[in-house]
Coordinates of C-alpha atoms in Angstrom, one line a residue:
X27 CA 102.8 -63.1 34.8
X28 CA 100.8 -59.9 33.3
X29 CA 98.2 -60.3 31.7
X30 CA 97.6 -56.9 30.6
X31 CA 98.9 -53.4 29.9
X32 CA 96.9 -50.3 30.2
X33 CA 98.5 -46.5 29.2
X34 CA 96.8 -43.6 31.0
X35 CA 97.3 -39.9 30.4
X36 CA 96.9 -37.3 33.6
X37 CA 93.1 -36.7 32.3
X38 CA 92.2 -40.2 33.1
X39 CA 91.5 -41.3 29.8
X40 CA 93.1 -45.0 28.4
X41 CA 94.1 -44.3 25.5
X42 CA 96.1 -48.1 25.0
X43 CA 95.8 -51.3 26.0
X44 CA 97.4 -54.2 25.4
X45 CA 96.3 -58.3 26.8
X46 CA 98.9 -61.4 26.4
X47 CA 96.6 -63.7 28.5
X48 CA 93.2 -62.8 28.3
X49 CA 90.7 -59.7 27.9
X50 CA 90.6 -57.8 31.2
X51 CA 87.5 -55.4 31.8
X52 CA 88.8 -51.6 31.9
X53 CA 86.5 -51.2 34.9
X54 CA 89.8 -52.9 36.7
X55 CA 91.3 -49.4 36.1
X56 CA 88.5 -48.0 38.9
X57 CA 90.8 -49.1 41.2
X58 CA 93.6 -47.0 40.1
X59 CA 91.7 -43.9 39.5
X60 CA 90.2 -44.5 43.4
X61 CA 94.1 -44.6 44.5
X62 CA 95.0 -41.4 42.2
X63 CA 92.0 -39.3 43.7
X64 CA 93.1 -39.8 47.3
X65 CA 96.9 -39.3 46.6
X66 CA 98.0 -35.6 46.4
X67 CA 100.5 -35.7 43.6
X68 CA 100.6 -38.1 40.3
X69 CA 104.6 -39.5 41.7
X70 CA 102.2 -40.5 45.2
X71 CA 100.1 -43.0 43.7
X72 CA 100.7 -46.4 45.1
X73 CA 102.8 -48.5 42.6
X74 CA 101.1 -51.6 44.2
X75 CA 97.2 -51.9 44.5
X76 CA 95.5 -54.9 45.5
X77 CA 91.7 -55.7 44.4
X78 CA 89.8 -58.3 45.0
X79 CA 90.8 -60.3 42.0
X80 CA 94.1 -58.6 40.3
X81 CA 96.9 -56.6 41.5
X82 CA 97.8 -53.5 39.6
X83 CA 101.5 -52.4 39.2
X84 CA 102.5 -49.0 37.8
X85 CA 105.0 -46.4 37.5
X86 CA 104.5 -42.8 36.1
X87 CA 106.7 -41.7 33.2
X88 CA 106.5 -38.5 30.9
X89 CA 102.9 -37.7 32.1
X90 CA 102.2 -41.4 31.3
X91 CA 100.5 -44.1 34.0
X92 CA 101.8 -47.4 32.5
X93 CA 99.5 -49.8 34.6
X94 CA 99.9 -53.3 34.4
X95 CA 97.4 -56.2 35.7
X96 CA 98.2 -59.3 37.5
X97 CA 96.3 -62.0 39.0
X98 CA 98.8 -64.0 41.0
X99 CA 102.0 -62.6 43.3
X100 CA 104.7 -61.8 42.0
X101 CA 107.6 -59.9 43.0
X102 CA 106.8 -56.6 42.4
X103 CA 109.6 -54.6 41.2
X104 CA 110.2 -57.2 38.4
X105 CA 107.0 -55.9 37.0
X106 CA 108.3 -52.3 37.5
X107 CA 111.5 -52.6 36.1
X108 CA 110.0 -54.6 32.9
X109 CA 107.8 -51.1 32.8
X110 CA 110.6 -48.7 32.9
X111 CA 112.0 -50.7 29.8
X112 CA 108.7 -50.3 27.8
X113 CA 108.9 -47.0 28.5
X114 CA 112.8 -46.5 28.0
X115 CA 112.2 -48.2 24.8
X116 CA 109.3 -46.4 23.4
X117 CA 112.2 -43.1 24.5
X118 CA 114.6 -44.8 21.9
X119 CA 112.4 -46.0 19.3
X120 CA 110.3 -42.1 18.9
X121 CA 112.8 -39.6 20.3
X122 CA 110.5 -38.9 23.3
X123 CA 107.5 -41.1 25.7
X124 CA 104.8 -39.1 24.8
X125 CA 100.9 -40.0 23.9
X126 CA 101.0 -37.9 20.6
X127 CA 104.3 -40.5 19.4
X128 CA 102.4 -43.4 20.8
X129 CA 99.2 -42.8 19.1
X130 CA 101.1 -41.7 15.7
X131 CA 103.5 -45.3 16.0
X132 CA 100.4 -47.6 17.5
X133 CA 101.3 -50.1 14.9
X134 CA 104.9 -50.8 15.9
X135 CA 104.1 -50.1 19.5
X136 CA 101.8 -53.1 19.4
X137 CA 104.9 -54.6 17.6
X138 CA 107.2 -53.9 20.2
X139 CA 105.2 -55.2 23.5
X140 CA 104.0 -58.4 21.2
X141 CA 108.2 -59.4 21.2
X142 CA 108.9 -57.8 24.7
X143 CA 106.5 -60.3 26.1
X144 CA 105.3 -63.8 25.3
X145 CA 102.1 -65.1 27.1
X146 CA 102.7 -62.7 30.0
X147 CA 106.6 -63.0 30.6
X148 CA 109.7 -60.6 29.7
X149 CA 111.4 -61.8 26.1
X150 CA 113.1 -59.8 24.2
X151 CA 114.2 -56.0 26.0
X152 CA 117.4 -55.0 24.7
X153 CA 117.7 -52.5 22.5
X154 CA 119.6 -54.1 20.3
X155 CA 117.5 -57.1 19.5
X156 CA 114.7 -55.1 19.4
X157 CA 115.8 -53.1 16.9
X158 CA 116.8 -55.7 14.5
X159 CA 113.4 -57.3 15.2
X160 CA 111.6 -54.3 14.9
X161 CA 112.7 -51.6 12.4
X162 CA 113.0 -48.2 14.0
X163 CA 110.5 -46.1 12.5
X164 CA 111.5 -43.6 9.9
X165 CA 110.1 -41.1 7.3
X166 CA 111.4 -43.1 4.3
X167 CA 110.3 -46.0 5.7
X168 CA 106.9 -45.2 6.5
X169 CA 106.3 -44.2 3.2
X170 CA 107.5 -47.2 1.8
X171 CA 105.3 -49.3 4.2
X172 CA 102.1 -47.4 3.0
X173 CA 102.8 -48.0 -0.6
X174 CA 103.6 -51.7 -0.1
X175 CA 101.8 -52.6 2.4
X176 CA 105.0 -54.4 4.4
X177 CA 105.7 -54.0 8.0
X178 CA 108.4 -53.0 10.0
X179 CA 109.3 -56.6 11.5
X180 CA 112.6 -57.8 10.1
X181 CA 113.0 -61.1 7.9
X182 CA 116.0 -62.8 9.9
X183 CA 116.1 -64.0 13.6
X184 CA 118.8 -61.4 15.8
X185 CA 122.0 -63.2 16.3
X186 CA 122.1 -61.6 19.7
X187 CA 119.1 -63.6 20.7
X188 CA 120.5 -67.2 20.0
X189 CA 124.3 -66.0 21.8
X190 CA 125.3 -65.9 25.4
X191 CA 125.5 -61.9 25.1
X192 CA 122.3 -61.0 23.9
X193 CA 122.7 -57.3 24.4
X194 CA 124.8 -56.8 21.8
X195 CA 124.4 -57.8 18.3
X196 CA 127.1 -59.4 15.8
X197 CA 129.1 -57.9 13.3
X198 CA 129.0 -53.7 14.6
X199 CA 131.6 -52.3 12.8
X200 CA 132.5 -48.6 12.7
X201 CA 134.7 -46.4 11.2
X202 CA 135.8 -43.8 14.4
X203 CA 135.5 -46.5 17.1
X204 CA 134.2 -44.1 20.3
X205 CA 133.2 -44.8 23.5
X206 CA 132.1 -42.1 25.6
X207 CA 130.7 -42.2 29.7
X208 CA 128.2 -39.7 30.9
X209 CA 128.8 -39.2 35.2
X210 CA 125.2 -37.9 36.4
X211 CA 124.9 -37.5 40.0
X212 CA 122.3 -35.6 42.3
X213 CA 122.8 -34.3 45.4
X214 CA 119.5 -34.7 48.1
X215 CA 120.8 -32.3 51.1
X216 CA 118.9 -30.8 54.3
X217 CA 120.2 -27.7 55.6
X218 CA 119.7 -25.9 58.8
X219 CA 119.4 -22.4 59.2
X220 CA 122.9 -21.7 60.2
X221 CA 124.2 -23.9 56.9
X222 CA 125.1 -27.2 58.8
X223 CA 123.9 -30.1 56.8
X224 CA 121.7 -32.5 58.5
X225 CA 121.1 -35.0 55.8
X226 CA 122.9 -35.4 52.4
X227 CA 123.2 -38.2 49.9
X228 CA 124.4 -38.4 46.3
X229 CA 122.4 -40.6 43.7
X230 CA 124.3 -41.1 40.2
X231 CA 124.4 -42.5 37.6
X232 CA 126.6 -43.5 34.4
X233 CA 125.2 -43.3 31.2
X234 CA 127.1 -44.9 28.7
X235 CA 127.8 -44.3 24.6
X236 CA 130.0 -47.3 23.0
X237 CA 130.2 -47.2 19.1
X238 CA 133.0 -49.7 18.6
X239 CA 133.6 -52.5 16.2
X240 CA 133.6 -56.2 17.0
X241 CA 133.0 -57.6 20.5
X242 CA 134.7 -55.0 22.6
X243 CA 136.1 -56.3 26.3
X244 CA 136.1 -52.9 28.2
X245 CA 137.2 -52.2 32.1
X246 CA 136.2 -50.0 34.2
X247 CA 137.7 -48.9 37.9
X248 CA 137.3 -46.2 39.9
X249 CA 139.4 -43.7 42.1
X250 CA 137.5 -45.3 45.3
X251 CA 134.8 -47.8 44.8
X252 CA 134.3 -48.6 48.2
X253 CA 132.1 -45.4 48.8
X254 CA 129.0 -47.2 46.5
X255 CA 126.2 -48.3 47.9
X256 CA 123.2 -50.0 46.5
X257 CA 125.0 -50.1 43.0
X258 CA 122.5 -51.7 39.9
X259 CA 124.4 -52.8 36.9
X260 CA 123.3 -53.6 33.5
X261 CA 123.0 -57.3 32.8
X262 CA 126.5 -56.8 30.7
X263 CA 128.7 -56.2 33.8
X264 CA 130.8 -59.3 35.0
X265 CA 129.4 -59.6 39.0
X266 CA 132.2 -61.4 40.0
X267 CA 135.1 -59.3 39.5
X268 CA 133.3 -56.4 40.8
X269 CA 133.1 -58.5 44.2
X270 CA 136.5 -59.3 44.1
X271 CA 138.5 -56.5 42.5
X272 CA 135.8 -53.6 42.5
X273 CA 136.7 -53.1 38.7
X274 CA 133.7 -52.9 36.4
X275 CA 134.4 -55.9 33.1
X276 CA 132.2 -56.0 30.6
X277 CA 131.6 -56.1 26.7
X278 CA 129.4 -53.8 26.2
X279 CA 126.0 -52.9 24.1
X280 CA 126.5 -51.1 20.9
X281 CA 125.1 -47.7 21.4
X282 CA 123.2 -46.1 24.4
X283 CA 122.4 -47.8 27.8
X284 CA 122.8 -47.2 31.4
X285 CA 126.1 -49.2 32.8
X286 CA 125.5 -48.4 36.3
X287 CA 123.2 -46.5 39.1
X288 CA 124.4 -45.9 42.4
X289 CA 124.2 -43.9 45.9
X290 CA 126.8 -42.1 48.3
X291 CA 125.1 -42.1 51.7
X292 CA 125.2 -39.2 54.0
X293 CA 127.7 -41.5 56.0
X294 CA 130.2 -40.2 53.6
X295 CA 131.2 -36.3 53.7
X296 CA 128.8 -34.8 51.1
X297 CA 130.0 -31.4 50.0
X298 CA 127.5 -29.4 49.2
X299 CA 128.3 -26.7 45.9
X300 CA 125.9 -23.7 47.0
X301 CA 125.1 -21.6 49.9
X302 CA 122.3 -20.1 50.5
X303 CA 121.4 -16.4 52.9
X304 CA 117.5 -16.1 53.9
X305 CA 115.9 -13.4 56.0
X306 CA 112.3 -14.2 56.4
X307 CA 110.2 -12.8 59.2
X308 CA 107.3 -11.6 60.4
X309 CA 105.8 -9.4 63.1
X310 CA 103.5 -9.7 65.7
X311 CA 100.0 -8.1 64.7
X312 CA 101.1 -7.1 61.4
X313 CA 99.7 -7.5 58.0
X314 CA 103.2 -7.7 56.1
X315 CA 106.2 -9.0 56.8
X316 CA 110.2 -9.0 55.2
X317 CA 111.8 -11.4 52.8
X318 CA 115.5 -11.8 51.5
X319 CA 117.6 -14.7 50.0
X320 CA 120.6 -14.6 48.7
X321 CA 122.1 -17.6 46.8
X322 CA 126.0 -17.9 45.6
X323 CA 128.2 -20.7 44.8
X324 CA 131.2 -22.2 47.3
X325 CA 134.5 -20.3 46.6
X326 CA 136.2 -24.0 46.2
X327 CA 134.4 -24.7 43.8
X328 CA 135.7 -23.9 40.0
X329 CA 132.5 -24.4 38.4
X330 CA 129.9 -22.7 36.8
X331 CA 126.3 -23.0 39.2
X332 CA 123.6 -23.3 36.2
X333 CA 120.0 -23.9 36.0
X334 CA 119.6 -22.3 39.2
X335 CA 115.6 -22.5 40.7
X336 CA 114.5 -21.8 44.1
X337 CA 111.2 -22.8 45.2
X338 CA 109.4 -21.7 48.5
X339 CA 106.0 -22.6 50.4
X340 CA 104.8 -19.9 52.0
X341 CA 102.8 -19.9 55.0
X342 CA 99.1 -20.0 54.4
X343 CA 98.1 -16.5 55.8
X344 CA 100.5 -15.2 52.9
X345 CA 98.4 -13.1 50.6
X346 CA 101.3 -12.1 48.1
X347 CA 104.4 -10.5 47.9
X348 CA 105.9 -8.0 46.2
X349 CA 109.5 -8.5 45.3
X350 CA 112.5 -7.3 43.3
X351 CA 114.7 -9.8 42.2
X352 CA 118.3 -8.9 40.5
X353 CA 118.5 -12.1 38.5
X354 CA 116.1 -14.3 37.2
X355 CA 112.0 -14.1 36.9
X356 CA 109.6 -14.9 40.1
X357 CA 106.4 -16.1 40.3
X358 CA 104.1 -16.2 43.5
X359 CA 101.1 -18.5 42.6
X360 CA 98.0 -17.4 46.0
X361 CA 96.6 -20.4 45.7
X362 CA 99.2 -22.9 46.4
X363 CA 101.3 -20.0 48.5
X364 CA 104.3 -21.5 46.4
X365 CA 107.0 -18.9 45.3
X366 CA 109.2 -19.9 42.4
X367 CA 112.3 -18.3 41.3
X368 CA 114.2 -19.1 38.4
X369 CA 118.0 -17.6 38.7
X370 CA 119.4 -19.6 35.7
X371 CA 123.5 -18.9 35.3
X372 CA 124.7 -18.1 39.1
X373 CA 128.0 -15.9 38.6
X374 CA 130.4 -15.1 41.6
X375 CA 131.0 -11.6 40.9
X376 CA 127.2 -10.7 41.3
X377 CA 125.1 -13.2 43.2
X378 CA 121.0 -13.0 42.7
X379 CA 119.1 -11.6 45.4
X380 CA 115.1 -11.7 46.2
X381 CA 113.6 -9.2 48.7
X382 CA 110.9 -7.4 48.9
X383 CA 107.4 -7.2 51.3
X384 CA 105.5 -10.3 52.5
X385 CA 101.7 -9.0 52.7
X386 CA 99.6 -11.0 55.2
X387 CA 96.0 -11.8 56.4
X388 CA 94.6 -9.0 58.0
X389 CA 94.2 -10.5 62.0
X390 CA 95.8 -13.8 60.9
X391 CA 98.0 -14.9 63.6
X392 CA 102.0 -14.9 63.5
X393 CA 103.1 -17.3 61.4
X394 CA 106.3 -19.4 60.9
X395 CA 109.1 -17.5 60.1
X396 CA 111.3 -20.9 58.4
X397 CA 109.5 -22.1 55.7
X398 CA 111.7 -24.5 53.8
X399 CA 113.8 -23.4 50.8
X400 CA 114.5 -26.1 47.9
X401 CA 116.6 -25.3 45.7
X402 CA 117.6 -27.4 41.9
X403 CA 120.9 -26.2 40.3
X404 CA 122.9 -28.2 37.6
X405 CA 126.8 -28.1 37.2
X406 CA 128.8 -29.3 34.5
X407 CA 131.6 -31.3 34.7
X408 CA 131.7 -31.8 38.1
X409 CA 131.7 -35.2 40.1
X410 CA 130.5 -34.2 43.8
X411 CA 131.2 -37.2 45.2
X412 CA 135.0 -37.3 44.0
X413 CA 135.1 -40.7 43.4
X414 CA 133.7 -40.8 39.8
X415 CA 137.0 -40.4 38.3
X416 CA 137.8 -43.6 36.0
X417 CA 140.2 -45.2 34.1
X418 CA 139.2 -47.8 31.1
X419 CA 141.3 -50.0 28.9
X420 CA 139.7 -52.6 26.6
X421 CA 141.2 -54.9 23.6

């Protein structure tokens, strides 16, 4: 299915490759660089681009093209998914997806996508086989390589890999048996100018922690399953009591994975945790112009609005602007007309504020007063969607 693997950084350079089948040309990458010229961000390059020969498949992670080749069809997000999981395991195996910990860990990295696939198709991918195939890398350990000369491939076959459960490995035990479920969600709303929302839809996810001993048999329900849509499960869930019960059954890994991804459409009321008061405008022949935004959290809401950063493109007559903020830092970048604010911590009893002068292009016409406003907050324990709340039992 692929016959090879290239890694490029944002420069452009390849710094890895990697060929199951045979030796593809890295002129097959001219292709790709063609594609990420045209687009206008890194996220817009195509994932699919068709040559006259191969077809290229990527995905972009931590500042990282992973860009695999193929020469006949095959159903593309397969290949994209099998990507995410080098990359997600490269994440577990070195603490971060980065070139530097690829470049220092190019021995077990070649390691790791020589078992992930076999002559071009997915093998081993769970974590936990991985790991018992592959020794994680550590500082003893790499020392103890160098003066040897040994590797970090284990001796012994994973058990996981000859069982029906291959995701989790036999005889875990622990002392504190734990399990512990991580709710993510994030909301993607459009607001008018008078606060009505015209589009709004939740995508979450639940991250999952199990350190228990044995093979655990968990379940998993929620308050009101029904408002799910498009739901992903990890390979562990049982599919058939979810269609008939809605109850997630499963025995799960041992340590990290992802149990579940899912999205609330705007069909469903979306409540949205911030508000936000603008005043931008502009007059007619007139070299400056008034700005003020106000941002504060919903009474009704109990929680603490952190991470708080508002981001703004300006209109391109927009020389700059000269603002006082009472929370938070601001930055106006004249080349990009993009204003950036970072609030941080919003607190109810005194809500940030940004005004200050617009200056303009001297004989520029008028322009539009309603540039749009994004705005990225963060808020701890808090399910939006108020449907996340869960029950579990297991034996």
């Amino acid at each position: 299915m692929i016959h090879s693997l290239f890694l490029i950084n944002c420069s452009g350079d390849i710094f890895l490759e990697k060929h199951w089948k045979s030796v593809v040309s890295q002129s097959v990458c001219d292709y790709f660089f063609e594609a990420q010229e045209k687009a206008v961000d890194v996220e817009n390059v195509p994932p699919v681009i068709s040559t006259p020969h191969h077809y290229l498949i990527s995905i972009y992670r931590d500042k990282i093209f992973f860009v695999s080749v193929i020469q006949t069809e095959v159903p593309p997000l397969f290949v994209i998914e099998f990507l995410h999981r080098v990359a997600d395991t490269f994440q577990d195996y070195f603490g971060e997806c980065s070139e530097t910990s690829i470049k220092d860990n190019v021995v077990i990295v070649y390691e790791l996508l020589e078992e992930m696939l076999d002559n071009g198709f997915p093998l081993a991918t769970e974590s936990n086989i991985l790991k018992e195939l592959i020794k994680p890398p550590t500082i003893l350990r790499s020392v103890v390589n160098s003066i040897t000369g040994s590797s970090n491939v284990g001796d012994t076959l994973p058990t996981g890999q000859l069982s029906n459960i291959p995701w989790r490995r036999a005889g875990v035990k622990y002392t504190n048996n734990e399990a512990y479920f991580d709710v993510i969600e994030e909301i993607d709303a459009i607001i008018d100018k008078s606060g009505s929302t015209v589009f709004a839809e939740i995508q979450g996810v639940i991250d999952s922690c199990i350190k228990l001993s044995g093979m655990p048999d968990l379940s998993l329900s929620f308050m009101n399953p029904r408002l799910l849509d498009d739901v992903s499960f990890h390979p562990c869930i049982r599919f058939k009591r979810w269609e008939s019960e809605r109850v997630l059954s499963f025995i799960p890994p041992d340590g990290n994975f992802r149990l579940i991804s899912y999205r609330v459409s705007s069909q469903n009321l979306v409540a949205i945790p911030v508000y936000v008061k603008h005043m931008i405008s502009f007059k007619e022949n007139s070299s400056s112009g008034r700005f003020d935004v106000t941002i504060g959290p919903k009474q009704n809401m109990g929680k603490t609005v952190e991470g708080v950063v508002m981001t703004v493109h300006m209109p391109k007559a927009v020389l700059n602007m000269n603002l006082t903020s009472t929370q938070g830092n601001y930055t106006f970048d004249p080349v990009t007309k993009v204003l950036t604010w970072d609030i941080g911590k919003i607190t109810p009893q005194k809500l940030p504020n940004l005004k200050g002068i617009v200056n303009l292009q001297s004989g520029a016409p008028k322009p539009e007063e309603n540039p749009s406003l994004n705005i990225q907050f963060k808020i701890q324990q808090l399910a939006i969607s108020a449907k996340t709340q869960t029950w579990m039992e297991g034996r």
